[in-house]
PDB file of C-alpha atoms in Angstrom:
ATOM      1  CA  MET E1309     204.756 -66.432-130.685  1.00 43.00           C
ATOM      2  CA  GLU E1310     206.493 -67.017-127.367  1.00 46.00           C
ATOM      3  CA  TYR E1311     204.705 -66.569-124.043  1.00 43.00           C
ATOM      4  CA  ARG E1312     206.467 -66.170-120.742  1.00 48.00           C
ATOM      5  CA  ASP E1313     205.207 -66.153-117.183  1.00 54.00           C
ATOM      6  CA  ALA E1314     205.004 -62.752-115.546  1.00 60.00           C
ATOM      7  CA  SER E1315     208.085 -61.850-113.531  1.00 76.00           C
ATOM      8  CA  PRO E1316     207.864 -61.929-109.713  1.00 76.00           C
ATOM      9  CA  THR E1317     207.844 -58.123-109.673  1.00 78.00           C
ATOM     10  CA  VAL E1318     204.909 -57.920-112.107  1.00 79.00           C
ATOM     11  CA  GLN E1319     203.025 -60.567-110.150  1.00 78.00           C
ATOM     12  CA  ALA E1320     203.643 -58.589-106.974  1.00 79.00           C
ATOM     13  CA  GLU E1321     202.360 -55.380-108.623  1.00 80.00           C
ATOM     14  CA  GLU E1322     199.138 -57.126-109.657  1.00 81.00           C
ATOM     15  CA  MET E1323     198.596 -58.577-106.199  1.00 79.00           C
ATOM     16  CA  LEU E1324     199.328 -55.256-104.485  1.00 81.00           C
ATOM     17  CA  ARG E1325     196.852 -53.468-106.777  1.00 77.00           C
ATOM     18  CA  TYR E1326     194.235 -56.083-105.905  1.00 76.00           C
ATOM     19  CA  LEU E1327     195.026 -55.523-102.243  1.00 78.00           C
ATOM     20  CA  THR E1328     194.692 -51.725-102.491  1.00 75.00           C
ATOM     21  CA  SER E1329     191.356 -52.031-104.315  1.00 72.00           C
ATOM     22  CA  GLY E1330     189.804 -53.226-101.065  1.00 74.00           C
ATOM     23  CA  MET E1331     191.470 -50.602 -98.881  1.00 71.00           C
ATOM     24  CA  THR E1332     190.328 -47.068 -98.048  1.00 73.00           C
ATOM     25  CA  ASP E1333     192.107 -43.843 -98.914  1.00 69.00           C
ATOM     26  CA  GLY E1334     194.921 -43.118 -96.468  1.00 70.00           C
ATOM     27  CA  GLU E1335     194.879 -46.634 -94.991  1.00 76.00           C
ATOM     28  CA  SER E1336     198.312 -47.876 -93.935  1.00 81.00           C
ATOM     29  CA  PHE E1337     199.987 -50.554 -96.025  1.00 79.00           C
ATOM     30  CA  PRO E1338     201.061 -53.798 -94.297  1.00 80.00           C
ATOM     31  CA  SER E1339     204.758 -54.100 -93.464  1.00 82.00           C
ATOM     32  CA  GLU E1340     207.195 -55.518 -96.009  1.00 82.00           C
ATOM     33  CA  ARG E1341     207.571 -58.610 -93.857  1.00 84.00           C
ATOM     34  CA  THR E1342     203.814 -59.186 -93.817  1.00 84.00           C
ATOM     35  CA  LEU E1343     203.538 -58.598 -97.570  1.00 82.00           C
ATOM     36  CA  THR E1344     206.364 -60.975 -98.467  1.00 82.00           C
ATOM     37  CA  GLU E1345     204.643 -63.691 -96.438  1.00 80.00           C
ATOM     38  CA  MET E1346     201.260 -62.929 -98.025  1.00 79.00           C
ATOM     39  CA  ILE E1347     202.539 -62.857-101.611  1.00 77.00           C
ATOM     40  CA  GLY E1348     205.350 -65.372-101.276  1.00 79.00           C
ATOM     41  CA  ILE E1349     208.101 -63.451-103.086  1.00 78.00           C
ATOM     42  CA  SER E1350     211.477 -62.031-102.196  1.00 83.00           C
ATOM     43  CA  ARG E1351     211.759 -58.654-100.490  1.00 84.00           C
ATOM     44  CA  THR E1352     213.748 -57.382-103.496  1.00 85.00           C
ATOM     45  CA  SER E1353     210.859 -58.087-105.902  1.00 83.00           C
ATOM     46  CA  LEU E1354     208.383 -56.656-103.409  1.00 83.00           C
ATOM     47  CA  ARG E1355     210.327 -53.396-103.098  1.00 85.00           C
ATOM     48  CA  ALA E1356     210.522 -53.086-106.890  1.00 85.00           C
ATOM     49  CA  ALA E1357     206.738 -53.555-107.096  1.00 82.00           C
ATOM     50  CA  ILE E1358     206.112 -50.959-104.378  1.00 82.00           C
ATOM     51  CA  THR E1359     208.366 -48.524-106.243  1.00 82.00           C
ATOM     52  CA  GLN E1360     206.184 -48.936-109.340  1.00 79.00           C
ATOM     53  CA  LEU E1361     203.028 -48.258-107.314  1.00 78.00           C
ATOM     54  CA  ARG E1362     204.655 -45.236-105.690  1.00 76.00           C
ATOM     55  CA  ASN E1363     205.724 -43.844-109.078  1.00 73.00           C
ATOM     56  CA  SER E1364     202.177 -44.208-110.399  1.00 70.00           C
ATOM     57  CA  GLY E1365     200.760 -42.489-107.316  1.00 70.00           C
ATOM     58  CA  GLU E1366     198.791 -45.496-106.065  1.00 75.00           C
ATOM     59  CA  VAL E1367     200.632 -45.474-102.740  1.00 76.00           C
ATOM     60  CA  THR E1368     202.399 -42.636-100.958  1.00 75.00           C
ATOM     61  CA  SER E1369     204.844 -42.273 -98.081  1.00 71.00           C
ATOM     62  CA  GLN E1370     203.416 -40.642 -94.966  1.00 63.00           C
ATOM     63  CA  GLU E1371     205.679 -39.403 -92.180  1.00 63.00           C
ATOM     64  CA  ARG E1372     205.412 -41.702 -89.139  1.00 64.00           C
ATOM     65  CA  ARG E1373     202.826 -43.819 -90.975  1.00 65.00           C
ATOM     66  CA  GLY E1374     204.909 -45.485 -93.660  1.00 73.00           C
ATOM     67  CA  MET E1375     203.214 -46.418 -96.922  1.00 77.00           C
ATOM     68  CA  THR E1376     199.547 -45.504 -97.308  1.00 77.00           C
ATOM     69  CA  VAL E1377     196.948 -46.024-100.030  1.00 73.00           C
ATOM     70  CA  ASN E1378     196.266 -43.068-102.338  1.00 69.00           C
ATOM     71  CA  LYS E1379     192.867 -43.311-104.026  1.00 66.00           C
ATOM     72  CA  LYS E1380     192.912 -41.057-107.084  1.00 65.00           C
ATOM     73  CA  ALA E1381     190.117 -38.536-107.589  1.00 60.00           C
ATOM     74  CA  ILE E1382     188.066 -39.601-110.624  1.00 58.00           C
ATOM     75  CA  LEU E1383     186.822 -36.903-113.011  1.00 58.00           C
ATOM     76  CA  ASN E1384     184.199 -37.492-115.693  1.00 54.00           C
ATOM     77  CA  MET E1385     185.161 -35.956-119.046  1.00 51.00           C
ATOM     78  CA  LEU E1386     181.483 -35.347-119.901  1.00 47.00           C
ATOM     79  CA  ASP E1387     180.457 -33.821-116.572  1.00 54.00           C
ATOM     80  CA  MET E1388     179.574 -30.108-116.699  1.00 49.00           C
ATOM     81  CA  SER E1389     180.072 -29.680-112.943  1.00 56.00           C
ATOM     82  CA  SER E1390     182.777 -27.344-111.718  1.00 56.00           C
ATOM     83  CA  MET E1391     186.159 -28.826-110.886  1.00 58.00           C
ATOM     84  CA  SER E1392     185.508 -28.156-107.187  1.00 59.00           C
ATOM     85  CA  ASP E1393     182.175 -29.988-107.287  1.00 57.00           C
ATOM     86  CA  GLU E1394     183.771 -33.024-108.929  1.00 57.00           C
ATOM     87  CA  LEU E1395     186.672 -33.103-106.475  1.00 57.00           C
ATOM     88  CA  ASN E1396     184.211 -32.796-103.570  1.00 55.00           C
ATOM     89  CA  HIS E1397     183.019 -36.299-104.445  1.00 51.00           C
ATOM     90  CA  ALA E1398     186.526 -37.756-104.162  1.00 54.00           C
ATOM     91  CA  GLY E1399     186.097 -38.599-100.494  1.00 63.00           C
ATOM     92  CA  LYS E1400     188.886 -36.274 -99.426  1.00 72.00           C
ATOM     93  CA  LYS E1401     189.038 -32.843 -97.813  1.00 83.00           C
ATOM     94  CA  LEU E1402     188.970 -30.180-100.543  1.00 87.00           C
ATOM     95  CA  THR E1403     190.412 -26.717-100.001  1.00 92.00           C
ATOM     96  CA  ILE E1404     190.731 -23.923-102.557  1.00 94.00           C
ATOM     97  CA  ARG E1405     193.685 -21.564-102.226  1.00 96.00           C
ATOM     98  CA  PHE E1406     193.114 -18.223-103.923  1.00 97.00           C
ATOM     99  CA  LEU E1407     196.403 -16.922-105.301  1.00 97.00           C
ATOM    100  CA  ASN E1408     195.519 -13.663-107.081  1.00 96.00           C
ATOM    101  CA  SER E1409     193.292 -11.823-109.552  1.00 97.00           C
ATOM    102  CA  GLN E1410     194.370  -9.288-112.124  1.00 96.00           C
ATOM    103  CA  ILE E1411     192.999  -7.341-115.059  1.00 96.00           C
ATOM    104  CA  ARG E1412     195.245  -7.633-118.107  1.00 95.00           C
ATOM    105  CA  PRO E1413     195.151  -7.572-121.919  1.00 95.00           C
ATOM    106  CA  ALA E1414     193.708 -10.733-123.448  1.00 94.00           C
ATOM    107  CA  GLU E1415     196.048 -13.148-125.164  1.00 93.00           C
ATOM    108  CA  PRO E1416     195.168 -13.938-128.811  1.00 91.00           C
ATOM    109  CA  VAL E1417     193.534 -17.322-128.089  1.00 93.00           C
ATOM    110  CA  GLU E1418     191.481 -15.800-125.253  1.00 94.00           C
ATOM    111  CA  LYS E1419     190.442 -12.819-127.347  1.00 92.00           C
ATOM    112  CA  ALA E1420     189.355 -15.075-130.202  1.00 91.00           C
ATOM    113  CA  PHE E1421     187.066 -17.128-127.955  1.00 94.00           C
ATOM    114  CA  LEU E1422     185.729 -14.483-125.584  1.00 94.00           C
ATOM    115  CA  THR E1423     185.334 -11.799-128.301  1.00 88.00           C
ATOM    116  CA  VAL E1424     186.621  -9.206-125.830  1.00 84.00           C
ATOM    117  CA  GLY E1425     185.525  -5.677-126.701  1.00 77.00           C
ATOM    118  CA  ASP E1426     188.340  -3.581-125.236  1.00 77.00           C
ATOM    119  CA  GLY E1427     190.781  -6.464-124.985  1.00 84.00           C
ATOM    120  CA  LYS E1428     190.728  -6.565-121.174  1.00 94.00           C
ATOM    121  CA  VAL E1429     190.145  -9.750-119.184  1.00 96.00           C
ATOM    122  CA  VAL E1430     190.168 -10.660-115.511  1.00 97.00           C
ATOM    123  CA  GLU E1431     192.413 -13.611-114.677  1.00 98.00           C
ATOM    124  CA  ILE E1432     191.814 -15.626-111.479  1.00 97.00           C
ATOM    125  CA  SER E1433     194.504 -18.041-110.280  1.00 97.00           C
ATOM    126  CA  ARG E1434     193.798 -20.790-107.759  1.00 97.00           C
ATOM    127  CA  VAL E1435     195.223 -24.036-106.397  1.00 96.00           C
ATOM    128  CA  ARG E1436     193.033 -26.887-105.167  1.00 92.00           C
ATOM    129  CA  ASP E1437     194.259 -29.245-102.450  1.00 92.00           C
ATOM    130  CA  LEU E1438     192.955 -32.678-101.505  1.00 85.00           C
ATOM    131  CA  ASN E1439     193.903 -33.642 -97.957  1.00 83.00           C
ATOM    132  CA  GLU E1440     196.303 -30.675 -97.997  1.00 87.00           C
ATOM    133  CA  VAL E1441     198.102 -31.995-101.100  1.00 87.00           C
ATOM    134  CA  PRO E1442     198.055 -29.743-104.213  1.00 92.00           C
ATOM    135  CA  VAL E1443     196.270 -31.459-107.124  1.00 90.00           C
ATOM    136  CA  THR E1444     195.306 -28.646-109.547  1.00 92.00           C
ATOM    137  CA  PHE E1445     196.534 -25.219-110.576  1.00 97.00           C
ATOM    138  CA  GLU E1446     194.020 -23.109-112.521  1.00 96.00           C
ATOM    139  CA  ARG E1447     193.913 -19.858-114.452  1.00 97.00           C
ATOM    140  CA  ALA E1448     190.334 -18.776-115.244  1.00 97.00           C
ATOM    141  CA  VAL E1449     189.892 -15.884-117.678  1.00 97.00           C
ATOM    142  CA  LEU E1450     186.657 -13.869-118.148  1.00 97.00           C
ATOM    143  CA  ILE E1451     185.676 -10.606-119.851  1.00 96.00           C
ATOM    144  CA  ALA E1452     186.533  -7.797-117.434  1.00 95.00           C
ATOM    145  CA  ASP E1453     183.796  -5.283-118.322  1.00 92.00           C
ATOM    146  CA  LYS E1454     181.133  -8.023-118.208  1.00 94.00           C
ATOM    147  CA  PHE E1455     181.955  -8.794-114.559  1.00 95.00           C
ATOM    148  CA  PRO E1456     182.874  -5.518-112.825  1.00 95.00           C
ATOM    149  CA  GLN E1457     184.664  -5.823-109.486  1.00 95.00           C
ATOM    150  CA  LEU E1458     185.180  -9.562-109.953  1.00 96.00           C
ATOM    151  CA  GLU E1459     188.921  -9.073-109.509  1.00 96.00           C
ATOM    152  CA  LYS E1460     188.248  -7.895-105.928  1.00 96.00           C
ATOM    153  CA  VAL E1461     186.548 -11.130-104.834  1.00 96.00           C
ATOM    154  CA  ASP E1462     188.510 -13.445-102.556  1.00 96.00           C
ATOM    155  CA  PHE E1463     188.015 -16.960-103.954  1.00 95.00           C
ATOM    156  CA  THR E1464     189.457 -18.823-100.988  1.00 96.00           C
ATOM    157  CA  ASN E1465     187.182 -21.880-100.650  1.00 94.00           C
ATOM    158  CA  ARG E1466     184.661 -20.076-102.842  1.00 93.00           C
ATOM    159  CA  SER E1467     183.095 -21.296-106.084  1.00 91.00           C
ATOM    160  CA  LEU E1468     183.559 -19.116-109.155  1.00 94.00           C
ATOM    161  CA  TYR E1469     180.413 -20.449-110.823  1.00 93.00           C
ATOM    162  CA  GLN E1470     178.279 -19.839-107.731  1.00 92.00           C
ATOM    163  CA  THR E1471     179.673 -16.323-107.518  1.00 95.00           C
ATOM    164  CA  LEU E1472     178.829 -15.615-111.161  1.00 96.00           C
ATOM    165  CA  ALA E1473     175.277 -16.926-110.631  1.00 95.00           C
ATOM    166  CA  SER E1474     174.576 -14.976-107.433  1.00 95.00           C
ATOM    167  CA  LYS E1475     176.408 -11.741-108.213  1.00 95.00           C
ATOM    168  CA  TYR E1476     175.854 -11.415-111.978  1.00 96.00           C
ATOM    169  CA  GLN E1477     172.981 -13.867-112.720  1.00 96.00           C
ATOM    170  CA  ILE E1478     175.164 -15.696-115.218  1.00 96.00           C
ATOM    171  CA  LYS E1479     175.289 -19.503-115.229  1.00 94.00           C
ATOM    172  CA  ALA E1480     177.776 -21.861-116.845  1.00 92.00           C
ATOM    173  CA  THR E1481     175.749 -24.340-118.881  1.00 91.00           C
ATOM    174  CA  TYR E1482     178.038 -26.204-121.281  1.00 88.00           C
ATOM    175  CA  GLY E1483     181.526 -26.218-122.685  1.00 87.00           C
ATOM    176  CA  ARG E1484     184.323 -28.066-124.413  1.00 87.00           C
ATOM    177  CA  GLU E1485     187.576 -29.406-123.032  1.00 85.00           C
ATOM    178  CA  GLU E1486     190.886 -30.326-124.599  1.00 88.00           C
ATOM    179  CA  ILE E1487     192.991 -32.701-122.503  1.00 87.00           C
ATOM    180  CA  ALA E1488     196.692 -33.316-123.078  1.00 89.00           C
ATOM    181  CA  TYR E1489     199.866 -34.058-121.167  1.00 88.00           C
ATOM    182  CA  CYS E1490     202.694 -31.671-120.376  1.00 92.00           C
ATOM    183  CA  ALA E1491     205.768 -31.622-118.155  1.00 94.00           C
ATOM    184  CA  ALA E1492     205.887 -29.431-115.050  1.00 95.00           C
ATOM    185  CA  ASP E1493     208.139 -26.406-115.443  1.00 96.00           C
ATOM    186  CA  ASP E1494     209.697 -24.490-112.547  1.00 97.00           C
ATOM    187  CA  PHE E1495     206.553 -22.411-111.981  1.00 96.00           C
ATOM    188  CA  LEU E1496     204.098 -25.340-111.989  1.00 96.00           C
ATOM    189  CA  ALA E1497     206.437 -27.484-109.918  1.00 96.00           C
ATOM    190  CA  SER E1498     206.462 -24.810-107.221  1.00 96.00           C
ATOM    191  CA  LYS E1499     202.676 -24.383-107.235  1.00 96.00           C
ATOM    192  CA  LEU E1500     201.865 -28.101-107.257  1.00 95.00           C
ATOM    193  CA  SER E1501     204.738 -29.352-105.081  1.00 93.00           C
ATOM    194  CA  VAL E1502     205.995 -31.754-107.743  1.00 91.00           C
ATOM    195  CA  GLN E1503     209.339 -32.331-109.424  1.00 91.00           C
ATOM    196  CA  VAL E1504     210.280 -30.355-112.531  1.00 95.00           C
ATOM    197  CA  GLY E1505     209.473 -32.564-115.515  1.00 93.00           C
ATOM    198  CA  GLU E1506     206.734 -34.537-113.736  1.00 90.00           C
ATOM    199  CA  PRO E1507     203.844 -35.324-116.129  1.00 89.00           C
ATOM    200  CA  LEU E1508     200.670 -33.295-115.663  1.00 92.00           C
ATOM    201  CA  TYR E1509     197.269 -33.170-117.322  1.00 89.00           C
ATOM    202  CA  ARG E1510     196.792 -29.901-119.195  1.00 93.00           C
ATOM    203  CA  VAL E1511     193.079 -29.138-119.579  1.00 91.00           C
ATOM    204  CA  VAL E1512     191.861 -26.185-121.650  1.00 93.00           C
ATOM    205  CA  SER E1513     188.162 -25.392-121.182  1.00 91.00           C
ATOM    206  CA  ARG E1514     185.879 -23.106-123.184  1.00 93.00           C
ATOM    207  CA  THR E1515     182.644 -22.536-121.274  1.00 94.00           C
ATOM    208  CA  TYR E1516     179.365 -20.923-122.405  1.00 94.00           C
ATOM    209  CA  ASP E1517     176.570 -19.333-120.366  1.00 94.00           C
ATOM    210  CA  GLN E1518     172.793 -19.850-120.472  1.00 93.00           C
ATOM    211  CA  HIS E1519     172.546 -17.401-123.395  1.00 93.00           C
ATOM    212  CA  ASP E1520     175.042 -19.379-125.491  1.00 93.00           C
ATOM    213  CA  GLN E1521     177.620 -16.629-125.028  1.00 94.00           C
ATOM    214  CA  PRO E1522     181.311 -17.340-124.340  1.00 95.00           C
ATOM    215  CA  LEU E1523     181.812 -17.157-120.589  1.00 96.00           C
ATOM    216  CA  GLU E1524     185.188 -18.459-119.472  1.00 96.00           C
ATOM    217  CA  TYR E1525     188.490 -19.615-120.931  1.00 96.00           C
ATOM    218  CA  THR E1526     190.352 -21.765-118.427  1.00 96.00           C
ATOM    219  CA  THR E1527     193.667 -23.571-118.356  1.00 96.00           C
ATOM    220  CA  GLN E1528     194.186 -26.134-115.608  1.00 94.00           C
ATOM    221  CA  TYR E1529     197.127 -28.330-114.698  1.00 95.00           C
ATOM    222  CA  LEU E1530     196.357 -31.504-112.752  1.00 92.00           C
ATOM    223  CA  VAL E1531     198.786 -33.845-111.016  1.00 90.00           C
ATOM    224  CA  GLY E1532     198.417 -37.209-112.732  1.00 83.00           C
ATOM    225  CA  LYS E1533     199.310 -39.292-109.694  1.00 79.00           C
ATOM    226  CA  HIS E1534     196.306 -37.833-107.838  1.00 79.00           C
ATOM    227  CA  ILE E1535     193.751 -37.546-110.686  1.00 76.00           C
ATOM    228  CA  LYS E1536     192.160 -40.060-113.047  1.00 68.00           C
ATOM    229  CA  TYR E1537     189.907 -39.143-115.992  1.00 63.00           C
ATOM    230  CA  ARG E1538     187.114 -41.360-117.235  1.00 61.00           C
ATOM    231  CA  PHE E1539     184.581 -41.166-120.047  1.00 54.00           C
ATOM    232  CA  TYR E1540     181.052 -41.816-118.766  1.00 52.00           C
ATOM    233  CA  ALA E1541     177.733 -41.113-120.489  1.00 50.00           C
ATOM    234  CA  LYS E1542     174.310 -42.400-119.438  1.00 54.00           C
ATOM    235  CA  ASP E1543     173.102 -42.823-123.026  1.00 54.00           C
ATOM    236  CA  ILE E1544     176.036 -42.893-125.418  1.00 47.00           C
ATOM    237  CA  PHE E1545     173.720 -43.281-128.428  1.00 50.00           C
ATOM    238  CA  ASP E1546     172.063 -39.968-127.618  1.00 52.00           C
ATOM    239  CA  TYR E1547     175.319 -38.079-127.058  1.00 45.00           C
ATOM    240  CA  ARG E1548     176.691 -35.835-129.777  1.00 49.00           C
ATOM    241  CA  GLU E1549     178.480 -32.544-130.189  1.00 49.00           C
ATOM    242  CA  ASP E1550     176.276 -29.458-130.501  1.00 50.00           C
ATOM    243  CA  ASP E1551     177.818 -28.318-133.775  1.00 48.00           C
ATOM    244  CA  THR E1552     175.853 -26.195-136.242  1.00 43.00           C
ATOM    245  CA  ASN E1553     178.096 -27.470-139.043  1.00 46.00           C
ATOM    246  CA  ASP E1554     176.768 -30.995-138.654  1.00 42.00           C
ATOM    247  CA  SER E1555     174.131 -32.014-141.172  1.00 38.00           C
ATOM    248  CA  VAL E1556     170.880 -33.471-139.886  1.00 33.00           C
TER     249      VAL E1556
END
């Protein structure tokens, strides 16, 4: 087996990542001249390394500020907090933009999970911004006749789960998520201010209430260059799926 030294560009990427690890979100990057002197490589290799960091979302270009550090928001795959609560801990300013609500017939996958009586659901669409940059687009679907007048609520900077608890005495207690990748189409690109074809997380959530009844079917699209998922459990040996088909 043949081993080769890392190329100057790869070395520069590693050193720049080490540099950003000690910087704060939004902090300005040193100039190219300063970085070439610090790292000791050509400006061509440095620019190639910066391009890689920009493509992965680790640095961004800010008007009149040049390159700045972009600390990704970290989401725990096992956390039952709302998306807004998790993003609130990202150290950035969170805003929720309410797009619209509508009552419509349930799609087959929604009807199968929610067991909708008359086939009607209320769909709530929102975009979440961190530091005024769109990071998630969400469609939350609930049973319409279970939550009357919910479609009339303005969810601008307002939590859906807190609204369900205060207005209907229903609490989200647990759920399951399926996480995959997809490419942004024209619609998602316009909502999330990304390029068509840019990779996104696609997260489908099935949430239950305190009575073990299906509560919410949600599809969310998250911008990968601003979001990072992790798997964290306090006691992994005590963690298991709540599945009645499992034998004891």
